């Protein structure tokens, strides 16, 4: 079944819909807001929290470590959930309905952050766990449509345009929330109240715009390669996942690429999710600087995804990703030396992040789609999604541990260098053309 322009446009719109969660919730508002609630529960505020602790589930941790630890825990849980979701998607003739299920669960949990007030940091952590796991599961199903709507030569362009559309959508909602932050006095609201309603707006945006891809995308029968059992999609999904994990050894180059991606994208996702916490707590920048800068990043990421997509058509996706990882390494080094309470250097660095951000992720997705055996798209993207779009875990864990041990956000941010350096080395070692052929696919002209 061939795809149509209408279906592709509908597919782009799910990136538009879910990116509100990525930008407004993960990147900007939830980290600082949940940290402030944890600090209130610890009986301290800001600089007075250097020695304070909170006790979630009987543990003793610094309030500033709660959000990165929560992100890490959510991903630990997705390690089990997302590959199974992908296996079920491959076996189901109702993939579009699965997308709706996961999207609306995540949107509902995000909207419920309306009740995140006072010192209810456990409620905030719990809602984020549900929302982030559902978010990841929906992306698994969404990504598995890509090989069905674009051929090998067109996949980099389609993936890059989807990412660009997502940054534009996420940036549009963030623009509205920035206006609310800057107008908080006129609205008669505190910064915390604006943050809370901004979180709610992301859930409503996510749910509302998800209706567009649900109307445009078409279900397709599962390919014969995915049908190895005779039961229902759920039980056979678990069974097929086990076969896939065992069968990965038949595609060692795909596995090696996946390992490289999980490492370098963990670093990218950690920078995205914790940038606002670093800006507020270490650089002492207020929302009037931080939020507009992150908004600028979203729109520059739209342009960056298209620009790196063009570069990939000239020199190949693999080489373009390697270039982007060198730029990410420079970003981390510069971030470590940024002076506190100075907006201009932070804004300049944000511009650099925006230009490299969208393209490195979009091209990784399209390149990985070339390395998947036919009929296994959902399962492989389930494994891939463990470190995609807000579901990294090693980076937040390392960031949280570094801060917990040193109480220095600068040490925490520079610790992320290891992900970009190791990811670059591993990706450079992948013979990418041979890897695509090993998976049974036809390599594009340029790699």
Tab-separated table of C-alpha atoms in Angstrom:
chain	number	residue	atom	x	y	z
A	1	UNK	CA	0.000	0.000	0.000
A	2	UNK	CA	1.620	3.234	-1.195
A	3	UNK	CA	1.559	6.380	0.920
A	4	UNK	CA	-0.042	9.642	-0.153
A	5	UNK	CA	0.926	13.257	0.467
A	6	UNK	CA	-2.056	13.531	2.819
A	7	UNK	CA	-0.737	10.633	4.881
A	8	UNK	CA	2.736	12.116	5.098
A	9	UNK	CA	1.368	15.486	6.192
A	10	UNK	CA	-0.716	13.716	8.820
A	11	UNK	CA	2.394	11.866	9.990
A	12	UNK	CA	4.256	15.179	10.332
A	13	UNK	CA	1.467	16.491	12.531
A	14	UNK	CA	2.101	13.937	15.267
A	15	UNK	CA	5.552	15.476	15.673
A	16	UNK	CA	3.765	18.856	15.873
A	17	UNK	CA	1.429	17.473	18.555
A	18	UNK	CA	3.830	15.591	20.842
A	19	UNK	CA	6.668	18.129	20.698
A	20	UNK	CA	4.653	20.312	23.074
A	21	UNK	CA	5.426	17.746	25.773
A	22	UNK	CA	9.103	17.735	24.862
A	23	UNK	CA	9.522	21.518	24.838
A	24	UNK	CA	7.078	22.886	27.401
A	25	UNK	CA	7.189	20.025	29.933
A	26	UNK	CA	10.616	18.366	29.717
A	27	UNK	CA	12.820	21.150	28.393
A	28	UNK	CA	11.444	24.276	30.084
A	29	UNK	CA	8.936	24.131	32.880
A	30	UNK	CA	8.801	20.829	34.756
A	31	UNK	CA	12.457	20.636	35.846
A	32	UNK	CA	12.592	24.014	37.642
A	33	UNK	CA	8.958	23.771	38.822
A	34	UNK	CA	9.297	20.274	40.282
A	35	UNK	CA	12.625	21.266	41.849
A	36	UNK	CA	11.005	24.288	43.529
A	37	UNK	CA	8.230	22.068	44.913
A	38	UNK	CA	10.830	19.608	46.219
A	39	UNK	CA	12.735	22.495	47.810
A	40	UNK	CA	9.540	23.669	49.481
A	41	UNK	CA	8.972	20.155	50.833
A	42	UNK	CA	12.541	20.196	52.192
A	43	UNK	CA	11.866	23.511	53.940
A	44	UNK	CA	14.391	25.533	51.954
A	45	UNK	CA	14.599	27.813	48.943
A	46	UNK	CA	17.280	28.140	46.266
A	47	UNK	CA	20.767	28.777	47.633
A	48	UNK	CA	19.712	27.666	51.122
A	49	UNK	CA	19.191	24.113	49.800
A	50	UNK	CA	22.853	23.082	49.560
A	51	UNK	CA	22.514	20.630	52.450
A	52	UNK	CA	18.751	19.999	52.412
A	53	UNK	CA	17.258	16.622	51.540
A	54	UNK	CA	13.880	15.143	50.694
A	55	UNK	CA	12.779	11.568	51.350
A	56	UNK	CA	10.826	10.089	48.414
A	57	UNK	CA	9.927	6.457	49.149
A	58	UNK	CA	12.273	6.464	52.143
A	59	UNK	CA	15.341	7.615	50.184
A	60	UNK	CA	17.400	10.700	51.034
A	61	UNK	CA	18.284	12.874	48.024
A	62	UNK	CA	18.984	16.521	47.270
A	63	UNK	CA	15.921	18.419	45.965
A	64	UNK	CA	17.870	19.395	42.844
A	65	UNK	CA	18.449	15.731	41.998
A	66	UNK	CA	14.744	14.762	42.037
A	67	UNK	CA	13.947	15.633	38.422
A	68	UNK	CA	16.973	13.939	36.786
A	69	UNK	CA	16.426	10.869	38.986
A	70	UNK	CA	12.742	10.797	37.954
A	71	UNK	CA	13.708	10.994	34.291
A	72	UNK	CA	16.151	8.131	34.812
A	73	UNK	CA	13.543	5.998	36.585
A	74	UNK	CA	11.006	6.574	33.815
A	75	UNK	CA	13.491	5.286	31.279
A	76	UNK	CA	14.363	2.260	33.384
A	77	UNK	CA	10.679	1.357	33.154
A	78	UNK	CA	10.529	2.057	29.409
A	79	UNK	CA	13.354	-0.419	28.841
A	80	UNK	CA	10.715	-3.090	29.441
A	81	UNK	CA	7.675	-1.329	28.004
A	82	UNK	CA	8.785	0.196	24.705
A	83	UNK	CA	10.217	-2.832	22.864
A	84	UNK	CA	7.075	-4.777	23.759
A	85	UNK	CA	4.939	-1.897	22.470
A	86	UNK	CA	6.891	-2.051	19.220
A	87	UNK	CA	6.491	-5.817	18.934
A	88	UNK	CA	2.740	-5.478	19.429
A	89	UNK	CA	2.604	-2.709	16.807
A	90	UNK	CA	4.354	-4.931	14.252
A	91	UNK	CA	1.820	-7.709	14.793
A	92	UNK	CA	-1.271	-5.522	14.930
A	93	UNK	CA	-3.461	-4.466	12.031
A	94	UNK	CA	-4.616	-1.536	14.205
A	95	UNK	CA	-1.405	0.445	14.593
A	96	UNK	CA	-3.245	3.760	14.367
A	97	UNK	CA	-5.423	2.833	17.352
A	98	UNK	CA	-2.295	1.963	19.365
A	99	UNK	CA	-0.914	5.420	18.588
A	100	UNK	CA	-4.144	6.968	19.872
A	101	UNK	CA	-4.087	4.907	23.085
A	102	UNK	CA	-0.559	5.865	24.065
A	103	UNK	CA	-0.919	9.507	22.998
A	104	UNK	CA	-4.106	10.126	24.967
A	105	UNK	CA	-2.774	8.417	28.120
A	106	UNK	CA	0.297	10.668	28.014
A	107	UNK	CA	-1.754	13.777	27.300
A	108	UNK	CA	-4.140	12.997	30.184
A	109	UNK	CA	-1.271	12.565	32.666
A	110	UNK	CA	0.251	15.855	31.496
A	111	UNK	CA	-3.058	17.702	31.828
A	112	UNK	CA	-3.427	16.306	35.370
A	113	UNK	CA	-0.386	18.373	36.383
A	114	UNK	CA	-3.005	21.025	37.069
A	115	UNK	CA	-3.081	19.497	40.575
A	116	UNK	CA	0.700	19.803	41.092
A	117	UNK	CA	0.661	22.381	43.900
A	118	UNK	CA	2.109	22.897	47.371
A	119	UNK	CA	4.734	20.295	48.236
A	120	UNK	CA	3.285	17.444	46.136
A	121	UNK	CA	6.560	16.499	44.510
A	122	UNK	CA	5.634	12.795	44.555
A	123	UNK	CA	2.494	13.548	42.539
A	124	UNK	CA	4.589	15.451	40.007
A	125	UNK	CA	7.118	12.638	39.749
A	126	UNK	CA	4.352	10.045	39.351
A	127	UNK	CA	2.498	11.953	36.629
A	128	UNK	CA	5.723	12.507	34.747
A	129	UNK	CA	6.522	8.775	34.904
A	130	UNK	CA	3.163	7.908	33.308
A	131	UNK	CA	3.349	10.708	30.733
A	132	UNK	CA	6.936	10.021	29.678
A	133	UNK	CA	6.425	6.266	29.292
A	134	UNK	CA	3.254	6.818	27.233
A	135	UNK	CA	5.092	9.492	25.221
A	136	UNK	CA	7.874	7.044	24.395
A	137	UNK	CA	5.444	4.270	23.480
A	138	UNK	CA	3.544	6.580	21.126
A	139	UNK	CA	6.797	7.579	19.402
A	140	UNK	CA	7.661	3.903	18.871
A	141	UNK	CA	4.402	3.394	16.975
A	142	UNK	CA	4.790	6.720	15.159
A	143	UNK	CA	8.356	5.958	14.011
A	144	UNK	CA	7.348	2.518	12.763
A	145	UNK	CA	5.199	4.250	10.104
A	146	UNK	CA	8.314	5.874	8.538
A	147	UNK	CA	9.492	2.900	6.404
A	148	UNK	CA	5.902	2.492	5.208
A	149	UNK	CA	5.463	6.076	3.975
A	150	UNK	CA	8.947	6.783	2.532
A	151	UNK	CA	11.389	4.741	0.430
A	152	UNK	CA	15.157	4.521	0.987
A	153	UNK	CA	16.089	7.559	-1.114
A	154	UNK	CA	13.405	9.829	0.355
A	155	UNK	CA	13.590	8.816	4.014
A	156	UNK	CA	16.169	11.384	5.171
A	157	UNK	CA	14.048	14.193	3.738
A	158	UNK	CA	10.777	12.920	5.222
A	159	UNK	CA	12.335	12.294	8.644
A	160	UNK	CA	14.039	15.705	8.676
A	161	UNK	CA	10.833	17.466	7.703
A	162	UNK	CA	8.936	15.627	10.457
A	163	UNK	CA	11.471	16.735	13.063
A	164	UNK	CA	11.421	20.293	11.711
A	165	UNK	CA	7.606	20.357	11.856
A	166	UNK	CA	7.795	19.097	15.424
A	167	UNK	CA	10.117	21.889	16.509
A	168	UNK	CA	7.835	24.406	14.856
A	169	UNK	CA	4.808	23.012	16.716
A	170	UNK	CA	6.584	22.794	20.049
A	171	UNK	CA	7.949	26.278	19.538
A	172	UNK	CA	4.527	27.711	18.719
A	173	UNK	CA	3.029	26.532	22.008
A	174	UNK	CA	6.138	27.639	23.871
A	175	UNK	CA	5.766	31.088	22.298
A	176	UNK	CA	2.295	31.342	23.824
A	177	UNK	CA	3.661	30.228	27.191
A	178	UNK	CA	6.527	32.723	26.953
A	179	UNK	CA	3.967	35.467	26.431
A	180	UNK	CA	2.220	34.278	29.597
A	181	UNK	CA	5.505	34.292	31.557
A	182	UNK	CA	6.315	37.833	30.428
A	183	UNK	CA	2.748	38.984	31.187
A	184	UNK	CA	2.410	37.257	34.558
A	185	UNK	CA	1.964	40.525	36.469
A	186	UNK	CA	-0.781	41.697	34.132
A	187	UNK	CA	-2.416	38.285	34.481
A	188	UNK	CA	-2.191	38.497	38.260
A	189	UNK	CA	-0.295	35.208	38.462
A	190	UNK	CA	2.948	34.079	40.038
A	191	UNK	CA	5.756	32.409	38.054
A	192	UNK	CA	4.776	29.076	39.571
A	193	UNK	CA	1.153	29.445	38.502
A	194	UNK	CA	2.178	30.306	34.948
A	195	UNK	CA	4.469	27.259	34.909
A	196	UNK	CA	1.690	24.966	36.122
A	197	UNK	CA	-0.834	26.172	33.539
A	198	UNK	CA	1.849	25.914	30.850
A	199	UNK	CA	2.284	22.243	31.735
A	200	UNK	CA	-1.475	21.749	31.404
A	201	UNK	CA	-1.493	23.504	28.030
A	202	UNK	CA	1.022	20.955	26.708
A	203	UNK	CA	-1.344	18.099	27.548
A	204	UNK	CA	-4.278	19.789	25.827
A	205	UNK	CA	-2.187	20.655	22.764
A	206	UNK	CA	-0.881	17.077	22.539
A	207	UNK	CA	-4.377	15.587	22.715
A	208	UNK	CA	-5.965	18.084	20.330
A	209	UNK	CA	-3.486	17.882	17.452
A	210	UNK	CA	-3.176	14.090	17.685
A	211	UNK	CA	-6.563	13.904	15.949
A	212	UNK	CA	-4.960	15.039	12.666
A	213	UNK	CA	-2.598	12.050	12.186
A	214	UNK	CA	-5.326	9.719	13.410
A	215	UNK	CA	-7.523	10.921	10.545
A	216	UNK	CA	-4.761	10.815	7.910
A	217	UNK	CA	-2.708	7.682	8.678
A	218	UNK	CA	-3.833	4.303	7.375
A	219	UNK	CA	-3.574	0.922	9.027
A	220	UNK	CA	-1.688	-1.715	7.091
A	221	UNK	CA	-1.709	-5.483	7.552
A	222	UNK	CA	1.374	-6.778	9.392
A	223	UNK	CA	4.105	-8.147	7.158
A	224	UNK	CA	4.596	-11.891	7.047
A	225	UNK	CA	8.013	-11.544	8.721
A	226	UNK	CA	6.294	-10.289	11.892
A	227	UNK	CA	3.808	-13.140	12.147
A	228	UNK	CA	5.613	-15.910	13.999
A	229	UNK	CA	2.912	-16.955	16.448
A	230	UNK	CA	-0.710	-17.839	16.435
A	231	UNK	CA	-2.091	-16.031	19.468
A	232	UNK	CA	-3.194	-12.464	19.973
A	233	UNK	CA	-1.025	-9.404	19.353
A	234	UNK	CA	-0.187	-8.918	23.044
A	235	UNK	CA	1.054	-12.433	23.896
A	236	UNK	CA	2.730	-12.868	20.508
A	237	UNK	CA	4.263	-9.416	20.927
A	238	UNK	CA	6.083	-10.545	24.082
A	239	UNK	CA	7.122	-13.774	22.374
A	240	UNK	CA	8.349	-11.975	19.267
A	241	UNK	CA	10.300	-9.468	21.354
A	242	UNK	CA	12.255	-12.327	22.891
A	243	UNK	CA	12.992	-13.715	19.415
A	244	UNK	CA	14.088	-10.257	18.270
A	245	UNK	CA	16.482	-9.776	21.180
A	246	UNK	CA	17.965	-13.207	20.542
A	247	UNK	CA	18.091	-12.542	16.820
A	248	UNK	CA	19.959	-9.245	17.131
A	249	UNK	CA	23.212	-11.201	16.992
A	250	UNK	CA	22.370	-11.940	13.336
A	251	UNK	CA	22.681	-8.187	12.650
A	252	UNK	CA	25.798	-7.200	14.620
A	253	UNK	CA	26.337	-3.953	12.706
A	254	UNK	CA	22.761	-2.822	13.379
A	255	UNK	CA	23.342	-3.634	17.039
A	256	UNK	CA	26.614	-1.678	17.068
A	257	UNK	CA	24.959	1.365	15.466
A	258	UNK	CA	22.168	1.127	18.006
A	259	UNK	CA	24.691	1.075	20.865
A	260	UNK	CA	26.429	4.167	19.452
A	261	UNK	CA	23.103	5.955	19.072
A	262	UNK	CA	21.941	5.084	22.584
A	263	UNK	CA	25.155	6.622	23.924
A	264	UNK	CA	25.347	9.893	21.990
A	265	UNK	CA	21.615	10.547	22.008
A	266	UNK	CA	21.556	10.007	25.765
A	267	UNK	CA	23.830	13.029	25.970
A	268	UNK	CA	21.639	15.053	23.594
A	269	UNK	CA	18.463	14.240	25.509
A	270	UNK	CA	20.072	15.088	28.846
A	271	UNK	CA	21.136	18.510	27.583
A	272	UNK	CA	17.590	19.125	26.311
A	273	UNK	CA	15.810	18.014	29.486
A	274	UNK	CA	18.148	19.648	32.009
A	275	UNK	CA	19.169	22.864	30.227
A	276	UNK	CA	16.545	24.918	32.030
A	277	UNK	CA	17.602	23.557	35.426
A	278	UNK	CA	21.244	24.408	34.645
A	279	UNK	CA	20.260	27.895	33.520
A	280	UNK	CA	18.187	28.710	36.592
A	281	UNK	CA	20.175	27.001	39.347
A	282	UNK	CA	23.786	27.435	38.174
A	283	UNK	CA	23.758	30.435	35.841
A	284	UNK	CA	21.139	32.283	37.964
A	285	UNK	CA	19.112	33.344	34.934
A	286	UNK	CA	15.444	34.104	35.400
A	287	UNK	CA	12.558	33.057	33.190
A	288	UNK	CA	12.627	36.305	31.213
A	289	UNK	CA	15.986	35.149	29.757
A	290	UNK	CA	15.707	31.383	29.935
A	291	UNK	CA	12.311	30.786	28.371
A	292	UNK	CA	12.735	33.107	25.332
A	293	UNK	CA	16.159	31.520	24.699
A	294	UNK	CA	14.719	28.016	24.668
A	295	UNK	CA	11.930	29.325	22.437
A	296	UNK	CA	14.574	30.610	20.035
A	297	UNK	CA	16.191	27.157	20.094
A	298	UNK	CA	12.947	25.566	18.887
A	299	UNK	CA	12.677	27.767	15.812
A	300	UNK	CA	16.394	27.490	15.024
A	301	UNK	CA	16.036	23.710	15.370
A	302	UNK	CA	13.338	23.882	12.679
A	303	UNK	CA	15.838	25.546	10.343
A	304	UNK	CA	18.695	23.321	11.546
A	305	UNK	CA	16.791	20.117	10.785
A	306	UNK	CA	16.172	21.297	7.216
A	307	UNK	CA	19.767	22.536	6.761
A	308	UNK	CA	21.358	19.314	8.030
A	309	UNK	CA	18.870	17.396	5.904
A	310	UNK	CA	20.241	19.262	2.869
A	311	UNK	CA	23.807	18.547	3.996
A	312	UNK	CA	22.923	14.851	4.299
A	313	UNK	CA	21.715	14.823	0.694
A	314	UNK	CA	25.123	16.205	-0.314
A	315	UNK	CA	27.511	14.124	1.836
A	316	UNK	CA	25.274	11.453	3.424
A	317	UNK	CA	23.459	11.106	6.746
A	318	UNK	CA	26.225	9.133	8.489
A	319	UNK	CA	28.892	11.799	7.841
A	320	UNK	CA	26.494	14.594	8.772
A	321	UNK	CA	25.728	12.988	12.149
A	322	UNK	CA	29.469	12.703	12.858
A	323	UNK	CA	29.882	16.426	12.155
A	324	UNK	CA	26.995	17.202	14.507
A	325	UNK	CA	28.612	15.207	17.342
A	326	UNK	CA	31.780	17.313	17.078
A	327	UNK	CA	29.592	20.408	17.430
A	328	UNK	CA	27.782	18.897	20.447
A	329	UNK	CA	31.147	18.317	22.156
A	330	UNK	CA	32.004	21.999	21.700
A	331	UNK	CA	28.590	22.958	23.145
A	332	UNK	CA	29.285	21.076	26.398
A	333	UNK	CA	32.756	22.608	26.781
A	334	UNK	CA	31.386	26.118	26.262
A	335	UNK	CA	28.474	25.462	28.661
A	336	UNK	CA	30.929	24.574	31.432
A	337	UNK	CA	32.632	27.984	31.121
A	338	UNK	CA	29.498	30.126	30.775
A	339	UNK	CA	29.534	33.009	33.295
A	340	UNK	CA	26.669	33.280	35.765
A	341	UNK	CA	24.080	36.060	35.532
A	342	UNK	CA	25.056	37.002	31.954
A	343	UNK	CA	22.363	36.475	29.366
A	344	UNK	CA	24.217	37.092	26.087
A	345	UNK	CA	26.634	34.107	26.236
A	346	UNK	CA	23.733	31.810	27.173
A	347	UNK	CA	21.654	33.072	24.243
A	348	UNK	CA	24.539	32.572	21.790
A	349	UNK	CA	25.085	29.017	23.013
A	350	UNK	CA	21.351	28.375	22.715
A	351	UNK	CA	21.508	29.419	19.064
A	352	UNK	CA	24.303	26.924	18.419
A	353	UNK	CA	22.303	24.155	20.086
A	354	UNK	CA	19.271	24.956	17.963
A	355	UNK	CA	21.144	24.702	14.667
A	356	UNK	CA	22.625	21.278	15.435
A	357	UNK	CA	19.797	19.764	17.490
A	358	UNK	CA	17.053	18.877	15.033
A	359	UNK	CA	19.258	17.527	12.264
A	360	UNK	CA	21.292	15.157	14.416
A	361	UNK	CA	18.133	13.493	15.723
A	362	UNK	CA	16.197	13.410	12.442
A	363	UNK	CA	19.078	11.886	10.514
A	364	UNK	CA	19.730	9.303	13.210
A	365	UNK	CA	16.105	8.155	12.898
A	366	UNK	CA	16.193	7.879	9.115
A	367	UNK	CA	19.597	6.164	9.120
A	368	UNK	CA	18.446	3.616	11.695
A	369	UNK	CA	15.342	2.869	9.615
A	370	UNK	CA	17.715	1.631	6.893
A	371	UNK	CA	19.219	-0.899	9.327
A	372	UNK	CA	15.955	-2.642	10.294
A	373	UNK	CA	14.938	-5.978	8.731
A	374	UNK	CA	11.565	-5.667	6.999
A	375	UNK	CA	8.581	-6.429	9.214
A	376	UNK	CA	10.469	-5.601	12.413
A	377	UNK	CA	10.100	-1.798	12.372
A	378	UNK	CA	8.065	-1.514	15.576
A	379	UNK	CA	10.266	-3.867	17.577
A	380	UNK	CA	13.520	-2.227	16.521
A	381	UNK	CA	12.164	1.277	17.003
A	382	UNK	CA	10.981	0.146	20.451
A	383	UNK	CA	14.580	-0.587	21.348
A	384	UNK	CA	15.721	2.606	19.613
A	385	UNK	CA	13.203	4.702	21.524
A	386	UNK	CA	14.822	3.781	24.856
A	387	UNK	CA	17.094	6.765	24.232
A	388	UNK	CA	14.959	8.935	21.963
A	389	UNK	CA	12.827	12.034	22.636
A	390	UNK	CA	13.023	12.465	26.345
A	391	UNK	CA	13.673	8.851	27.319
A	392	UNK	CA	17.399	8.923	28.014
A	393	UNK	CA	18.459	7.491	31.352
A	394	UNK	CA	22.247	7.217	31.695
A	395	UNK	CA	22.726	10.960	31.129
A	396	UNK	CA	20.225	12.140	33.757
A	397	UNK	CA	21.545	9.489	36.145
A	398	UNK	CA	25.144	10.655	35.687
A	399	UNK	CA	24.060	14.311	35.902
A	400	UNK	CA	22.094	13.622	39.097
A	401	UNK	CA	24.918	11.628	40.690
A	402	UNK	CA	27.512	14.265	39.781
A	403	UNK	CA	25.381	16.981	41.345
A	404	UNK	CA	24.459	14.875	44.362
A	405	UNK	CA	28.152	14.194	45.089
A	406	UNK	CA	29.610	17.628	44.289
A	407	UNK	CA	26.606	19.998	44.590
A	408	UNK	CA	28.012	21.614	41.421
A	409	UNK	CA	25.895	21.871	38.289
A	410	UNK	CA	29.038	22.733	36.284
A	411	UNK	CA	30.623	19.397	37.147
A	412	UNK	CA	27.298	17.731	36.332
A	413	UNK	CA	27.094	19.321	32.859
A	414	UNK	CA	30.701	18.624	31.878
A	415	UNK	CA	30.303	14.979	32.889
A	416	UNK	CA	28.112	14.601	29.776
A	417	UNK	CA	31.161	14.923	27.491
A	418	UNK	CA	31.708	11.191	27.739
A	419	UNK	CA	28.491	10.488	25.815
A	420	UNK	CA	29.437	12.604	22.793
A	421	UNK	CA	33.052	11.464	22.593
A	422	UNK	CA	32.235	7.771	23.004
A	423	UNK	CA	29.251	8.042	20.641
A	424	UNK	CA	31.381	9.678	17.948
A	425	UNK	CA	34.077	7.010	18.157
A	426	UNK	CA	31.567	4.153	18.024
A	427	UNK	CA	29.554	5.640	15.145
A	428	UNK	CA	32.734	6.284	13.142
A	429	UNK	CA	33.570	2.585	13.450
A	430	UNK	CA	30.311	1.408	11.814
A	431	UNK	CA	30.732	0.342	8.130
A	432	UNK	CA	27.344	1.823	7.355
A	433	UNK	CA	26.852	0.582	3.780
A	434	UNK	CA	27.643	-2.993	4.782
A	435	UNK	CA	25.334	-2.612	7.816
A	436	UNK	CA	22.384	-1.643	5.575
A	437	UNK	CA	23.045	-4.538	3.217
A	438	UNK	CA	23.392	-6.935	6.157
A	439	UNK	CA	19.833	-5.990	7.234
A	440	UNK	CA	18.566	-6.917	3.760
A	441	UNK	CA	17.987	-3.347	2.559
A	442	UNK	CA	19.289	-1.277	-0.363
A	443	UNK	CA	21.701	1.526	0.644
A	444	UNK	CA	20.933	5.044	-0.615
A	445	UNK	CA	23.380	6.640	-3.036
A	446	UNK	CA	25.072	8.770	-0.347
A	447	UNK	CA	25.894	7.759	3.218
